[in-house]
């Protein structure tokens, strides 16, 4: 068992500001590669009720997991791009689009592959008053000289609608055999667990530090529900930001959630060079795992799968059936890494043994079931009156030998008046068997705080290193 012991005053510093936005300040960059995007943090919401916020965070993490696992569960006829609900605890970056550039804050999401922003003065967003997201900026196409609407015959229309057949959907264009057909690409509507967005595709200029990217496909959303901001999809699909930019590698460091004022910053780095084979510093690497292509599960191709081999708690290996850690021939099971999820999700056959082992090794603390039901997190322990706290170490063991040992602040948080701590992971109890499809484990951003992570697409591997992101 690993010990985490310290005086309560220092240990208690891992409290949780619940919503934080990164604001991007474009820095100059003389060469186009790599592009560094500094990001800073703010916590606009220190006063809301903590249990309620935790409960929102855990239910949003569950809804997110449900969506990732059922991307097509309820898509409308003209829907095809999987997009995701954003939990309160997401990370966002700012990007500039148009001529002259308009700056917008978008959630960075490695679990989806489409980039969209709130668009026009008439943008309507229902149930979108998230803490910290008041006054969402909207893109104004009228004020850009470089904007174009995606036409029906444009190849990029097929990126929005993968099963799109121009001969039927653009029949007017076909019949007149017209090169200058003005019919636009049909609108997209994207639905998910607890929200939606819809709009039309635009071709715009993405203005990155030191680099202008013309002909970038971006969604101009006219309406949404439950979206704190637009989304920048960093997944594997053709329409994602790294794909459109031809990025070979991107990396970021997620600031600790204990920073509660703006001004602190960390970086998202987009690297166009392959640096083939070269490893970064003392990173640990694990290869990305391929998901077999299954016709009706194409959405899973967007995700970044990792080969999680084993989970250990306090040095003890948790018995988890292989069928959950491996991806089966139907494309179900396995582990993905997802910046758009807050708390890590584990299917219950994975989660329950983990909870049982924590409960066993931390049996010197009383379970706080009342707080578990209030927050949706478990196990929670009452540490009232303790001078120091010792809890088992949590480690993920990956294919290739890489081990991720989490700092305590990445998997336990203090809920309430400093006398209860809860494991920050969620499972599927409230969704029943519906959770059997899709990935079994979704590594969320809460678990990645103060890790520099690298998505090396050229070498198909995921690198990580624990460090302070400050
Ligand atoms: C899909 O959404 C409609 C309402 O938009 C709802 O009536 C229906 O039950 C949903 N279907 C599934 C499978 O969730
Ligand atoms: C969503 O908005 C409707 C009104 O548009 C309101 O009645 C409902 O309570 C809201 N739901 C939440 C969860 O805020
Ligand atoms: C382009 O459109 C105009 C009418 O809008 C039409 O008269 C013309 O024939 C079209 N050109 C081609 C090449 O189809
Ligand atoms: C934790 O335990 C203490 C002492 O046993 C008790 O007074 C307190 O109410 C408990 N806290 C919670 C949140 O249950």
PDB file of C-alpha atoms in Angstrom, residues 29-182:
ATOM      1  CA  UNK A  29       5.305  31.806 -33.474  1.00  0.00           C
ATOM      2  CA  UNK A  30       7.893  32.406 -36.112  1.00  0.00           C
ATOM      3  CA  UNK A  31       7.885  28.953 -37.666  1.00  0.00           C
ATOM      4  CA  UNK A  32       4.686  27.128 -38.496  1.00  0.00           C
ATOM      5  CA  UNK A  33       5.724  23.975 -36.638  1.00  0.00           C
ATOM      6  CA  UNK A  34       5.021  23.311 -33.889  1.00  0.00           C
ATOM      7  CA  UNK A  35       2.233  25.692 -33.014  1.00  0.00           C
ATOM      8  CA  UNK A  36       1.922  26.406 -29.328  1.00  0.00           C
ATOM      9  CA  UNK A  37      -1.362  27.579 -27.914  1.00  0.00           C
ATOM     10  CA  UNK A  38      -1.065  28.831 -24.349  1.00  0.00           C
ATOM     11  CA  UNK A  39      -4.155  28.403 -22.244  1.00  0.00           C
ATOM     12  CA  UNK A  40      -5.151  29.863 -18.921  1.00  0.00           C
ATOM     13  CA  UNK A  41      -7.641  28.978 -16.303  1.00  0.00           C
ATOM     14  CA  UNK A  42     -10.427  30.624 -14.368  1.00  0.00           C
ATOM     15  CA  UNK A  43     -12.891  29.512 -11.784  1.00  0.00           C
ATOM     16  CA  UNK A  44     -15.947  31.670 -11.999  1.00  0.00           C
ATOM     17  CA  UNK A  45     -18.076  29.522  -9.753  1.00  0.00           C
ATOM     18  CA  UNK A  46     -16.773  29.194  -6.226  1.00  0.00           C
ATOM     19  CA  UNK A  47     -20.081  29.545  -4.390  1.00  0.00           C
ATOM     20  CA  UNK A  48     -22.505  26.976  -5.728  1.00  0.00           C
ATOM     21  CA  UNK A  49     -23.533  24.024  -3.674  1.00  0.00           C
ATOM     22  CA  UNK A  50     -20.707  21.503  -3.797  1.00  0.00           C
ATOM     23  CA  UNK A  51     -22.672  18.281  -3.548  1.00  0.00           C
ATOM     24  CA  UNK A  52     -25.015  19.425  -6.251  1.00  0.00           C
ATOM     25  CA  UNK A  53     -22.125  20.320  -8.515  1.00  0.00           C
ATOM     26  CA  UNK A  54     -20.460  16.976  -7.899  1.00  0.00           C
ATOM     27  CA  UNK A  55     -23.729  15.296  -8.639  1.00  0.00           C
ATOM     28  CA  UNK A  56     -23.974  17.237 -11.916  1.00  0.00           C
ATOM     29  CA  UNK A  57     -20.389  16.346 -12.773  1.00  0.00           C
ATOM     30  CA  UNK A  58     -20.898  12.669 -12.119  1.00  0.00           C
ATOM     31  CA  UNK A  59     -24.186  12.503 -13.982  1.00  0.00           C
ATOM     32  CA  UNK A  60     -22.699  14.413 -16.901  1.00  0.00           C
ATOM     33  CA  UNK A  61     -19.760  12.018 -16.941  1.00  0.00           C
ATOM     34  CA  UNK A  62     -22.239   9.154 -17.066  1.00  0.00           C
ATOM     35  CA  UNK A  63     -24.321  10.772 -19.787  1.00  0.00           C
ATOM     36  CA  UNK A  64     -21.125  11.406 -21.709  1.00  0.00           C
ATOM     37  CA  UNK A  65     -20.107   7.767 -21.353  1.00  0.00           C
ATOM     38  CA  UNK A  66     -23.542   6.677 -22.474  1.00  0.00           C
ATOM     39  CA  UNK A  67     -23.264   8.830 -25.548  1.00  0.00           C
ATOM     40  CA  UNK A  68     -19.745   7.652 -26.417  1.00  0.00           C
ATOM     41  CA  UNK A  69     -20.960   4.094 -26.118  1.00  0.00           C
ATOM     42  CA  UNK A  70     -24.111   4.690 -28.200  1.00  0.00           C
ATOM     43  CA  UNK A  71     -23.192   7.360 -30.677  1.00  0.00           C
ATOM     44  CA  UNK A  72     -25.969   6.377 -33.043  1.00  0.00           C
ATOM     45  CA  UNK A  73     -28.573   5.510 -30.446  1.00  0.00           C
ATOM     46  CA  UNK A  74     -30.933   8.257 -31.510  1.00  0.00           C
ATOM     47  CA  UNK A  75     -29.610  10.095 -34.480  1.00  0.00           C
ATOM     48  CA  UNK A  76     -31.981  11.846 -36.790  1.00  0.00           C
ATOM     49  CA  UNK A  77     -32.156  11.041 -40.505  1.00  0.00           C
ATOM     50  CA  UNK A  78     -29.690  13.741 -41.452  1.00  0.00           C
ATOM     51  CA  UNK A  79     -27.363  13.126 -38.568  1.00  0.00           C
ATOM     52  CA  UNK A  80     -24.173  11.263 -38.809  1.00  0.00           C
ATOM     53  CA  UNK A  81     -21.374  12.985 -36.960  1.00  0.00           C
ATOM     54  CA  UNK A  82     -21.110  11.891 -33.360  1.00  0.00           C
ATOM     55  CA  UNK A  83     -20.854  14.777 -30.996  1.00  0.00           C
ATOM     56  CA  UNK A  84     -20.846  14.902 -27.288  1.00  0.00           C
ATOM     57  CA  UNK A  85     -22.364  16.554 -24.328  1.00  0.00           C
ATOM     58  CA  UNK A  86     -19.899  18.593 -22.388  1.00  0.00           C
ATOM     59  CA  UNK A  87     -19.682  18.067 -18.669  1.00  0.00           C
ATOM     60  CA  UNK A  88     -19.171  21.072 -16.434  1.00  0.00           C
ATOM     61  CA  UNK A  89     -15.549  20.234 -15.878  1.00  0.00           C
ATOM     62  CA  UNK A  90     -14.289  20.418 -19.452  1.00  0.00           C
ATOM     63  CA  UNK A  91     -11.264  22.156 -20.882  1.00  0.00           C
ATOM     64  CA  UNK A  92     -11.568  24.588 -23.707  1.00  0.00           C
ATOM     65  CA  UNK A  93      -9.266  26.404 -26.063  1.00  0.00           C
ATOM     66  CA  UNK A  94      -9.832  29.512 -28.091  1.00  0.00           C
ATOM     67  CA  UNK A  95      -9.548  29.521 -31.850  1.00  0.00           C
ATOM     68  CA  UNK A  96      -9.849  32.303 -34.399  1.00  0.00           C
ATOM     69  CA  UNK A  97     -11.929  31.935 -37.532  1.00  0.00           C
ATOM     70  CA  UNK A  98     -12.641  34.250 -40.458  1.00  0.00           C
ATOM     71  CA  UNK A  99     -11.276  37.409 -42.018  1.00  0.00           C
ATOM     72  CA  UNK A 100     -10.744  39.446 -39.929  1.00  0.00           C
ATOM     73  CA  UNK A 101     -10.392  36.744 -37.274  1.00  0.00           C
ATOM     74  CA  UNK A 102     -13.108  36.276 -34.641  1.00  0.00           C
ATOM     75  CA  UNK A 103     -11.990  34.567 -31.436  1.00  0.00           C
ATOM     76  CA  UNK A 104     -14.148  31.765 -30.041  1.00  0.00           C
ATOM     77  CA  UNK A 105     -13.795  29.479 -27.066  1.00  0.00           C
ATOM     78  CA  UNK A 106     -14.299  25.801 -27.954  1.00  0.00           C
ATOM     79  CA  UNK A 107     -14.197  22.706 -25.802  1.00  0.00           C
ATOM     80  CA  UNK A 108     -11.252  20.501 -26.661  1.00  0.00           C
ATOM     81  CA  UNK A 109     -12.666  17.050 -27.238  1.00  0.00           C
ATOM     82  CA  UNK A 110     -10.661  13.993 -28.274  1.00  0.00           C
ATOM     83  CA  UNK A 111     -13.860  11.899 -28.304  1.00  0.00           C
ATOM     84  CA  UNK A 112     -15.457  13.526 -31.369  1.00  0.00           C
ATOM     85  CA  UNK A 113     -14.396  14.579 -34.829  1.00  0.00           C
ATOM     86  CA  UNK A 114     -16.342  17.667 -35.810  1.00  0.00           C
ATOM     87  CA  UNK A 115     -15.586  21.313 -35.134  1.00  0.00           C
ATOM     88  CA  UNK A 116     -18.554  23.641 -34.605  1.00  0.00           C
ATOM     89  CA  UNK A 117     -19.201  26.985 -33.034  1.00  0.00           C
ATOM     90  CA  UNK A 118     -22.237  29.010 -31.963  1.00  0.00           C
ATOM     91  CA  UNK A 119     -23.117  31.021 -35.056  1.00  0.00           C
ATOM     92  CA  UNK A 120     -24.999  34.173 -36.020  1.00  0.00           C
ATOM     93  CA  UNK A 121     -26.732  36.705 -33.792  1.00  0.00           C
ATOM     94  CA  UNK A 122     -29.756  34.476 -33.703  1.00  0.00           C
ATOM     95  CA  UNK A 123     -27.934  31.500 -32.190  1.00  0.00           C
ATOM     96  CA  UNK A 124     -30.359  29.920 -29.754  1.00  0.00           C
ATOM     97  CA  UNK A 125     -29.121  27.771 -26.904  1.00  0.00           C
ATOM     98  CA  UNK A 126     -31.577  26.111 -24.563  1.00  0.00           C
ATOM     99  CA  UNK A 127     -30.556  25.159 -21.018  1.00  0.00           C
ATOM    100  CA  UNK A 128     -27.107  26.520 -21.608  1.00  0.00           C
ATOM    101  CA  UNK A 129     -26.539  28.517 -18.444  1.00  0.00           C
ATOM    102  CA  UNK A 130     -23.542  26.603 -17.184  1.00  0.00           C
ATOM    103  CA  UNK A 131     -21.391  28.171 -14.536  1.00  0.00           C
ATOM    104  CA  UNK A 132     -18.694  30.119 -16.300  1.00  0.00           C
ATOM    105  CA  UNK A 133     -20.218  29.925 -19.751  1.00  0.00           C
ATOM    106  CA  UNK A 134     -22.376  33.046 -19.602  1.00  0.00           C
ATOM    107  CA  UNK A 135     -22.058  35.238 -22.623  1.00  0.00           C
ATOM    108  CA  UNK A 136     -21.019  32.608 -25.170  1.00  0.00           C
ATOM    109  CA  UNK A 137     -19.466  34.371 -28.133  1.00  0.00           C
ATOM    110  CA  UNK A 138     -21.138  33.692 -31.445  1.00  0.00           C
ATOM    111  CA  UNK A 139     -19.437  33.709 -34.841  1.00  0.00           C
ATOM    112  CA  UNK A 140     -20.771  36.312 -37.221  1.00  0.00           C
ATOM    113  CA  UNK A 141     -20.531  35.077 -40.835  1.00  0.00           C
ATOM    114  CA  UNK A 142     -21.596  38.507 -42.100  1.00  0.00           C
ATOM    115  CA  UNK A 143     -18.423  40.038 -40.728  1.00  0.00           C
ATOM    116  CA  UNK A 144     -16.104  37.627 -42.482  1.00  0.00           C
ATOM    117  CA  UNK A 145     -14.957  38.107 -46.056  1.00  0.00           C
ATOM    118  CA  UNK A 146     -13.648  34.546 -46.336  1.00  0.00           C
ATOM    119  CA  UNK A 147     -16.776  32.587 -45.372  1.00  0.00           C
ATOM    120  CA  UNK A 148     -18.434  30.161 -47.791  1.00  0.00           C
ATOM    121  CA  UNK A 149     -21.346  27.812 -47.277  1.00  0.00           C
ATOM    122  CA  UNK A 150     -20.536  24.174 -48.043  1.00  0.00           C
ATOM    123  CA  UNK A 151     -22.225  23.268 -51.304  1.00  0.00           C
ATOM    124  CA  UNK A 152     -24.112  20.058 -51.916  1.00  0.00           C
ATOM    125  CA  UNK A 153     -21.510  18.736 -54.318  1.00  0.00           C
ATOM    126  CA  UNK A 154     -18.566  19.683 -52.128  1.00  0.00           C
ATOM    127  CA  UNK A 155     -16.612  16.643 -51.016  1.00  0.00           C
ATOM    128  CA  UNK A 156     -16.673  18.050 -47.472  1.00  0.00           C
ATOM    129  CA  UNK A 157     -20.441  17.696 -47.416  1.00  0.00           C
ATOM    130  CA  UNK A 158     -19.678  13.987 -47.283  1.00  0.00           C
ATOM    131  CA  UNK A 159     -17.592  14.604 -44.150  1.00  0.00           C
ATOM    132  CA  UNK A 160     -20.676  15.988 -42.422  1.00  0.00           C
ATOM    133  CA  UNK A 161     -22.896  13.215 -43.802  1.00  0.00           C
ATOM    134  CA  UNK A 162     -20.758  10.093 -44.254  1.00  0.00           C
ATOM    135  CA  UNK A 163     -23.557   8.107 -45.874  1.00  0.00           C
ATOM    136  CA  UNK A 164     -24.368  10.964 -48.186  1.00  0.00           C
ATOM    137  CA  UNK A 165     -25.163  10.170 -51.788  1.00  0.00           C
ATOM    138  CA  UNK A 166     -25.040  13.302 -53.955  1.00  0.00           C
ATOM    139  CA  UNK A 167     -27.007  11.629 -56.736  1.00  0.00           C
ATOM    140  CA  UNK A 168     -30.101  11.546 -54.551  1.00  0.00           C
ATOM    141  CA  UNK A 169     -29.466  14.308 -52.038  1.00  0.00           C
ATOM    142  CA  UNK A 170     -28.241  16.818 -54.605  1.00  0.00           C
ATOM    143  CA  UNK A 171     -30.561  15.684 -57.366  1.00  0.00           C
ATOM    144  CA  UNK A 172     -31.178  19.228 -58.604  1.00  0.00           C
ATOM    145  CA  UNK A 173     -27.469  19.610 -59.174  1.00  0.00           C
ATOM    146  CA  UNK A 174     -27.229  16.286 -60.942  1.00  0.00           C
ATOM    147  CA  UNK A 175     -30.173  16.923 -63.219  1.00  0.00           C
ATOM    148  CA  UNK A 176     -28.823  20.182 -64.589  1.00  0.00           C
ATOM    149  CA  UNK A 177     -25.283  18.752 -64.571  1.00  0.00           C
ATOM    150  CA  UNK A 178     -24.369  22.117 -63.231  1.00  0.00           C
ATOM    151  CA  UNK A 179     -20.964  22.940 -61.868  1.00  0.00           C
ATOM    152  CA  UNK A 180     -22.393  26.038 -60.293  1.00  0.00           C
ATOM    153  CA  UNK A 181     -25.263  24.432 -58.482  1.00  0.00           C
ATOM    154  CA  UNK A 182     -26.210  26.620 -55.531  1.00  0.00           C
TER     155      UNK A 182
END
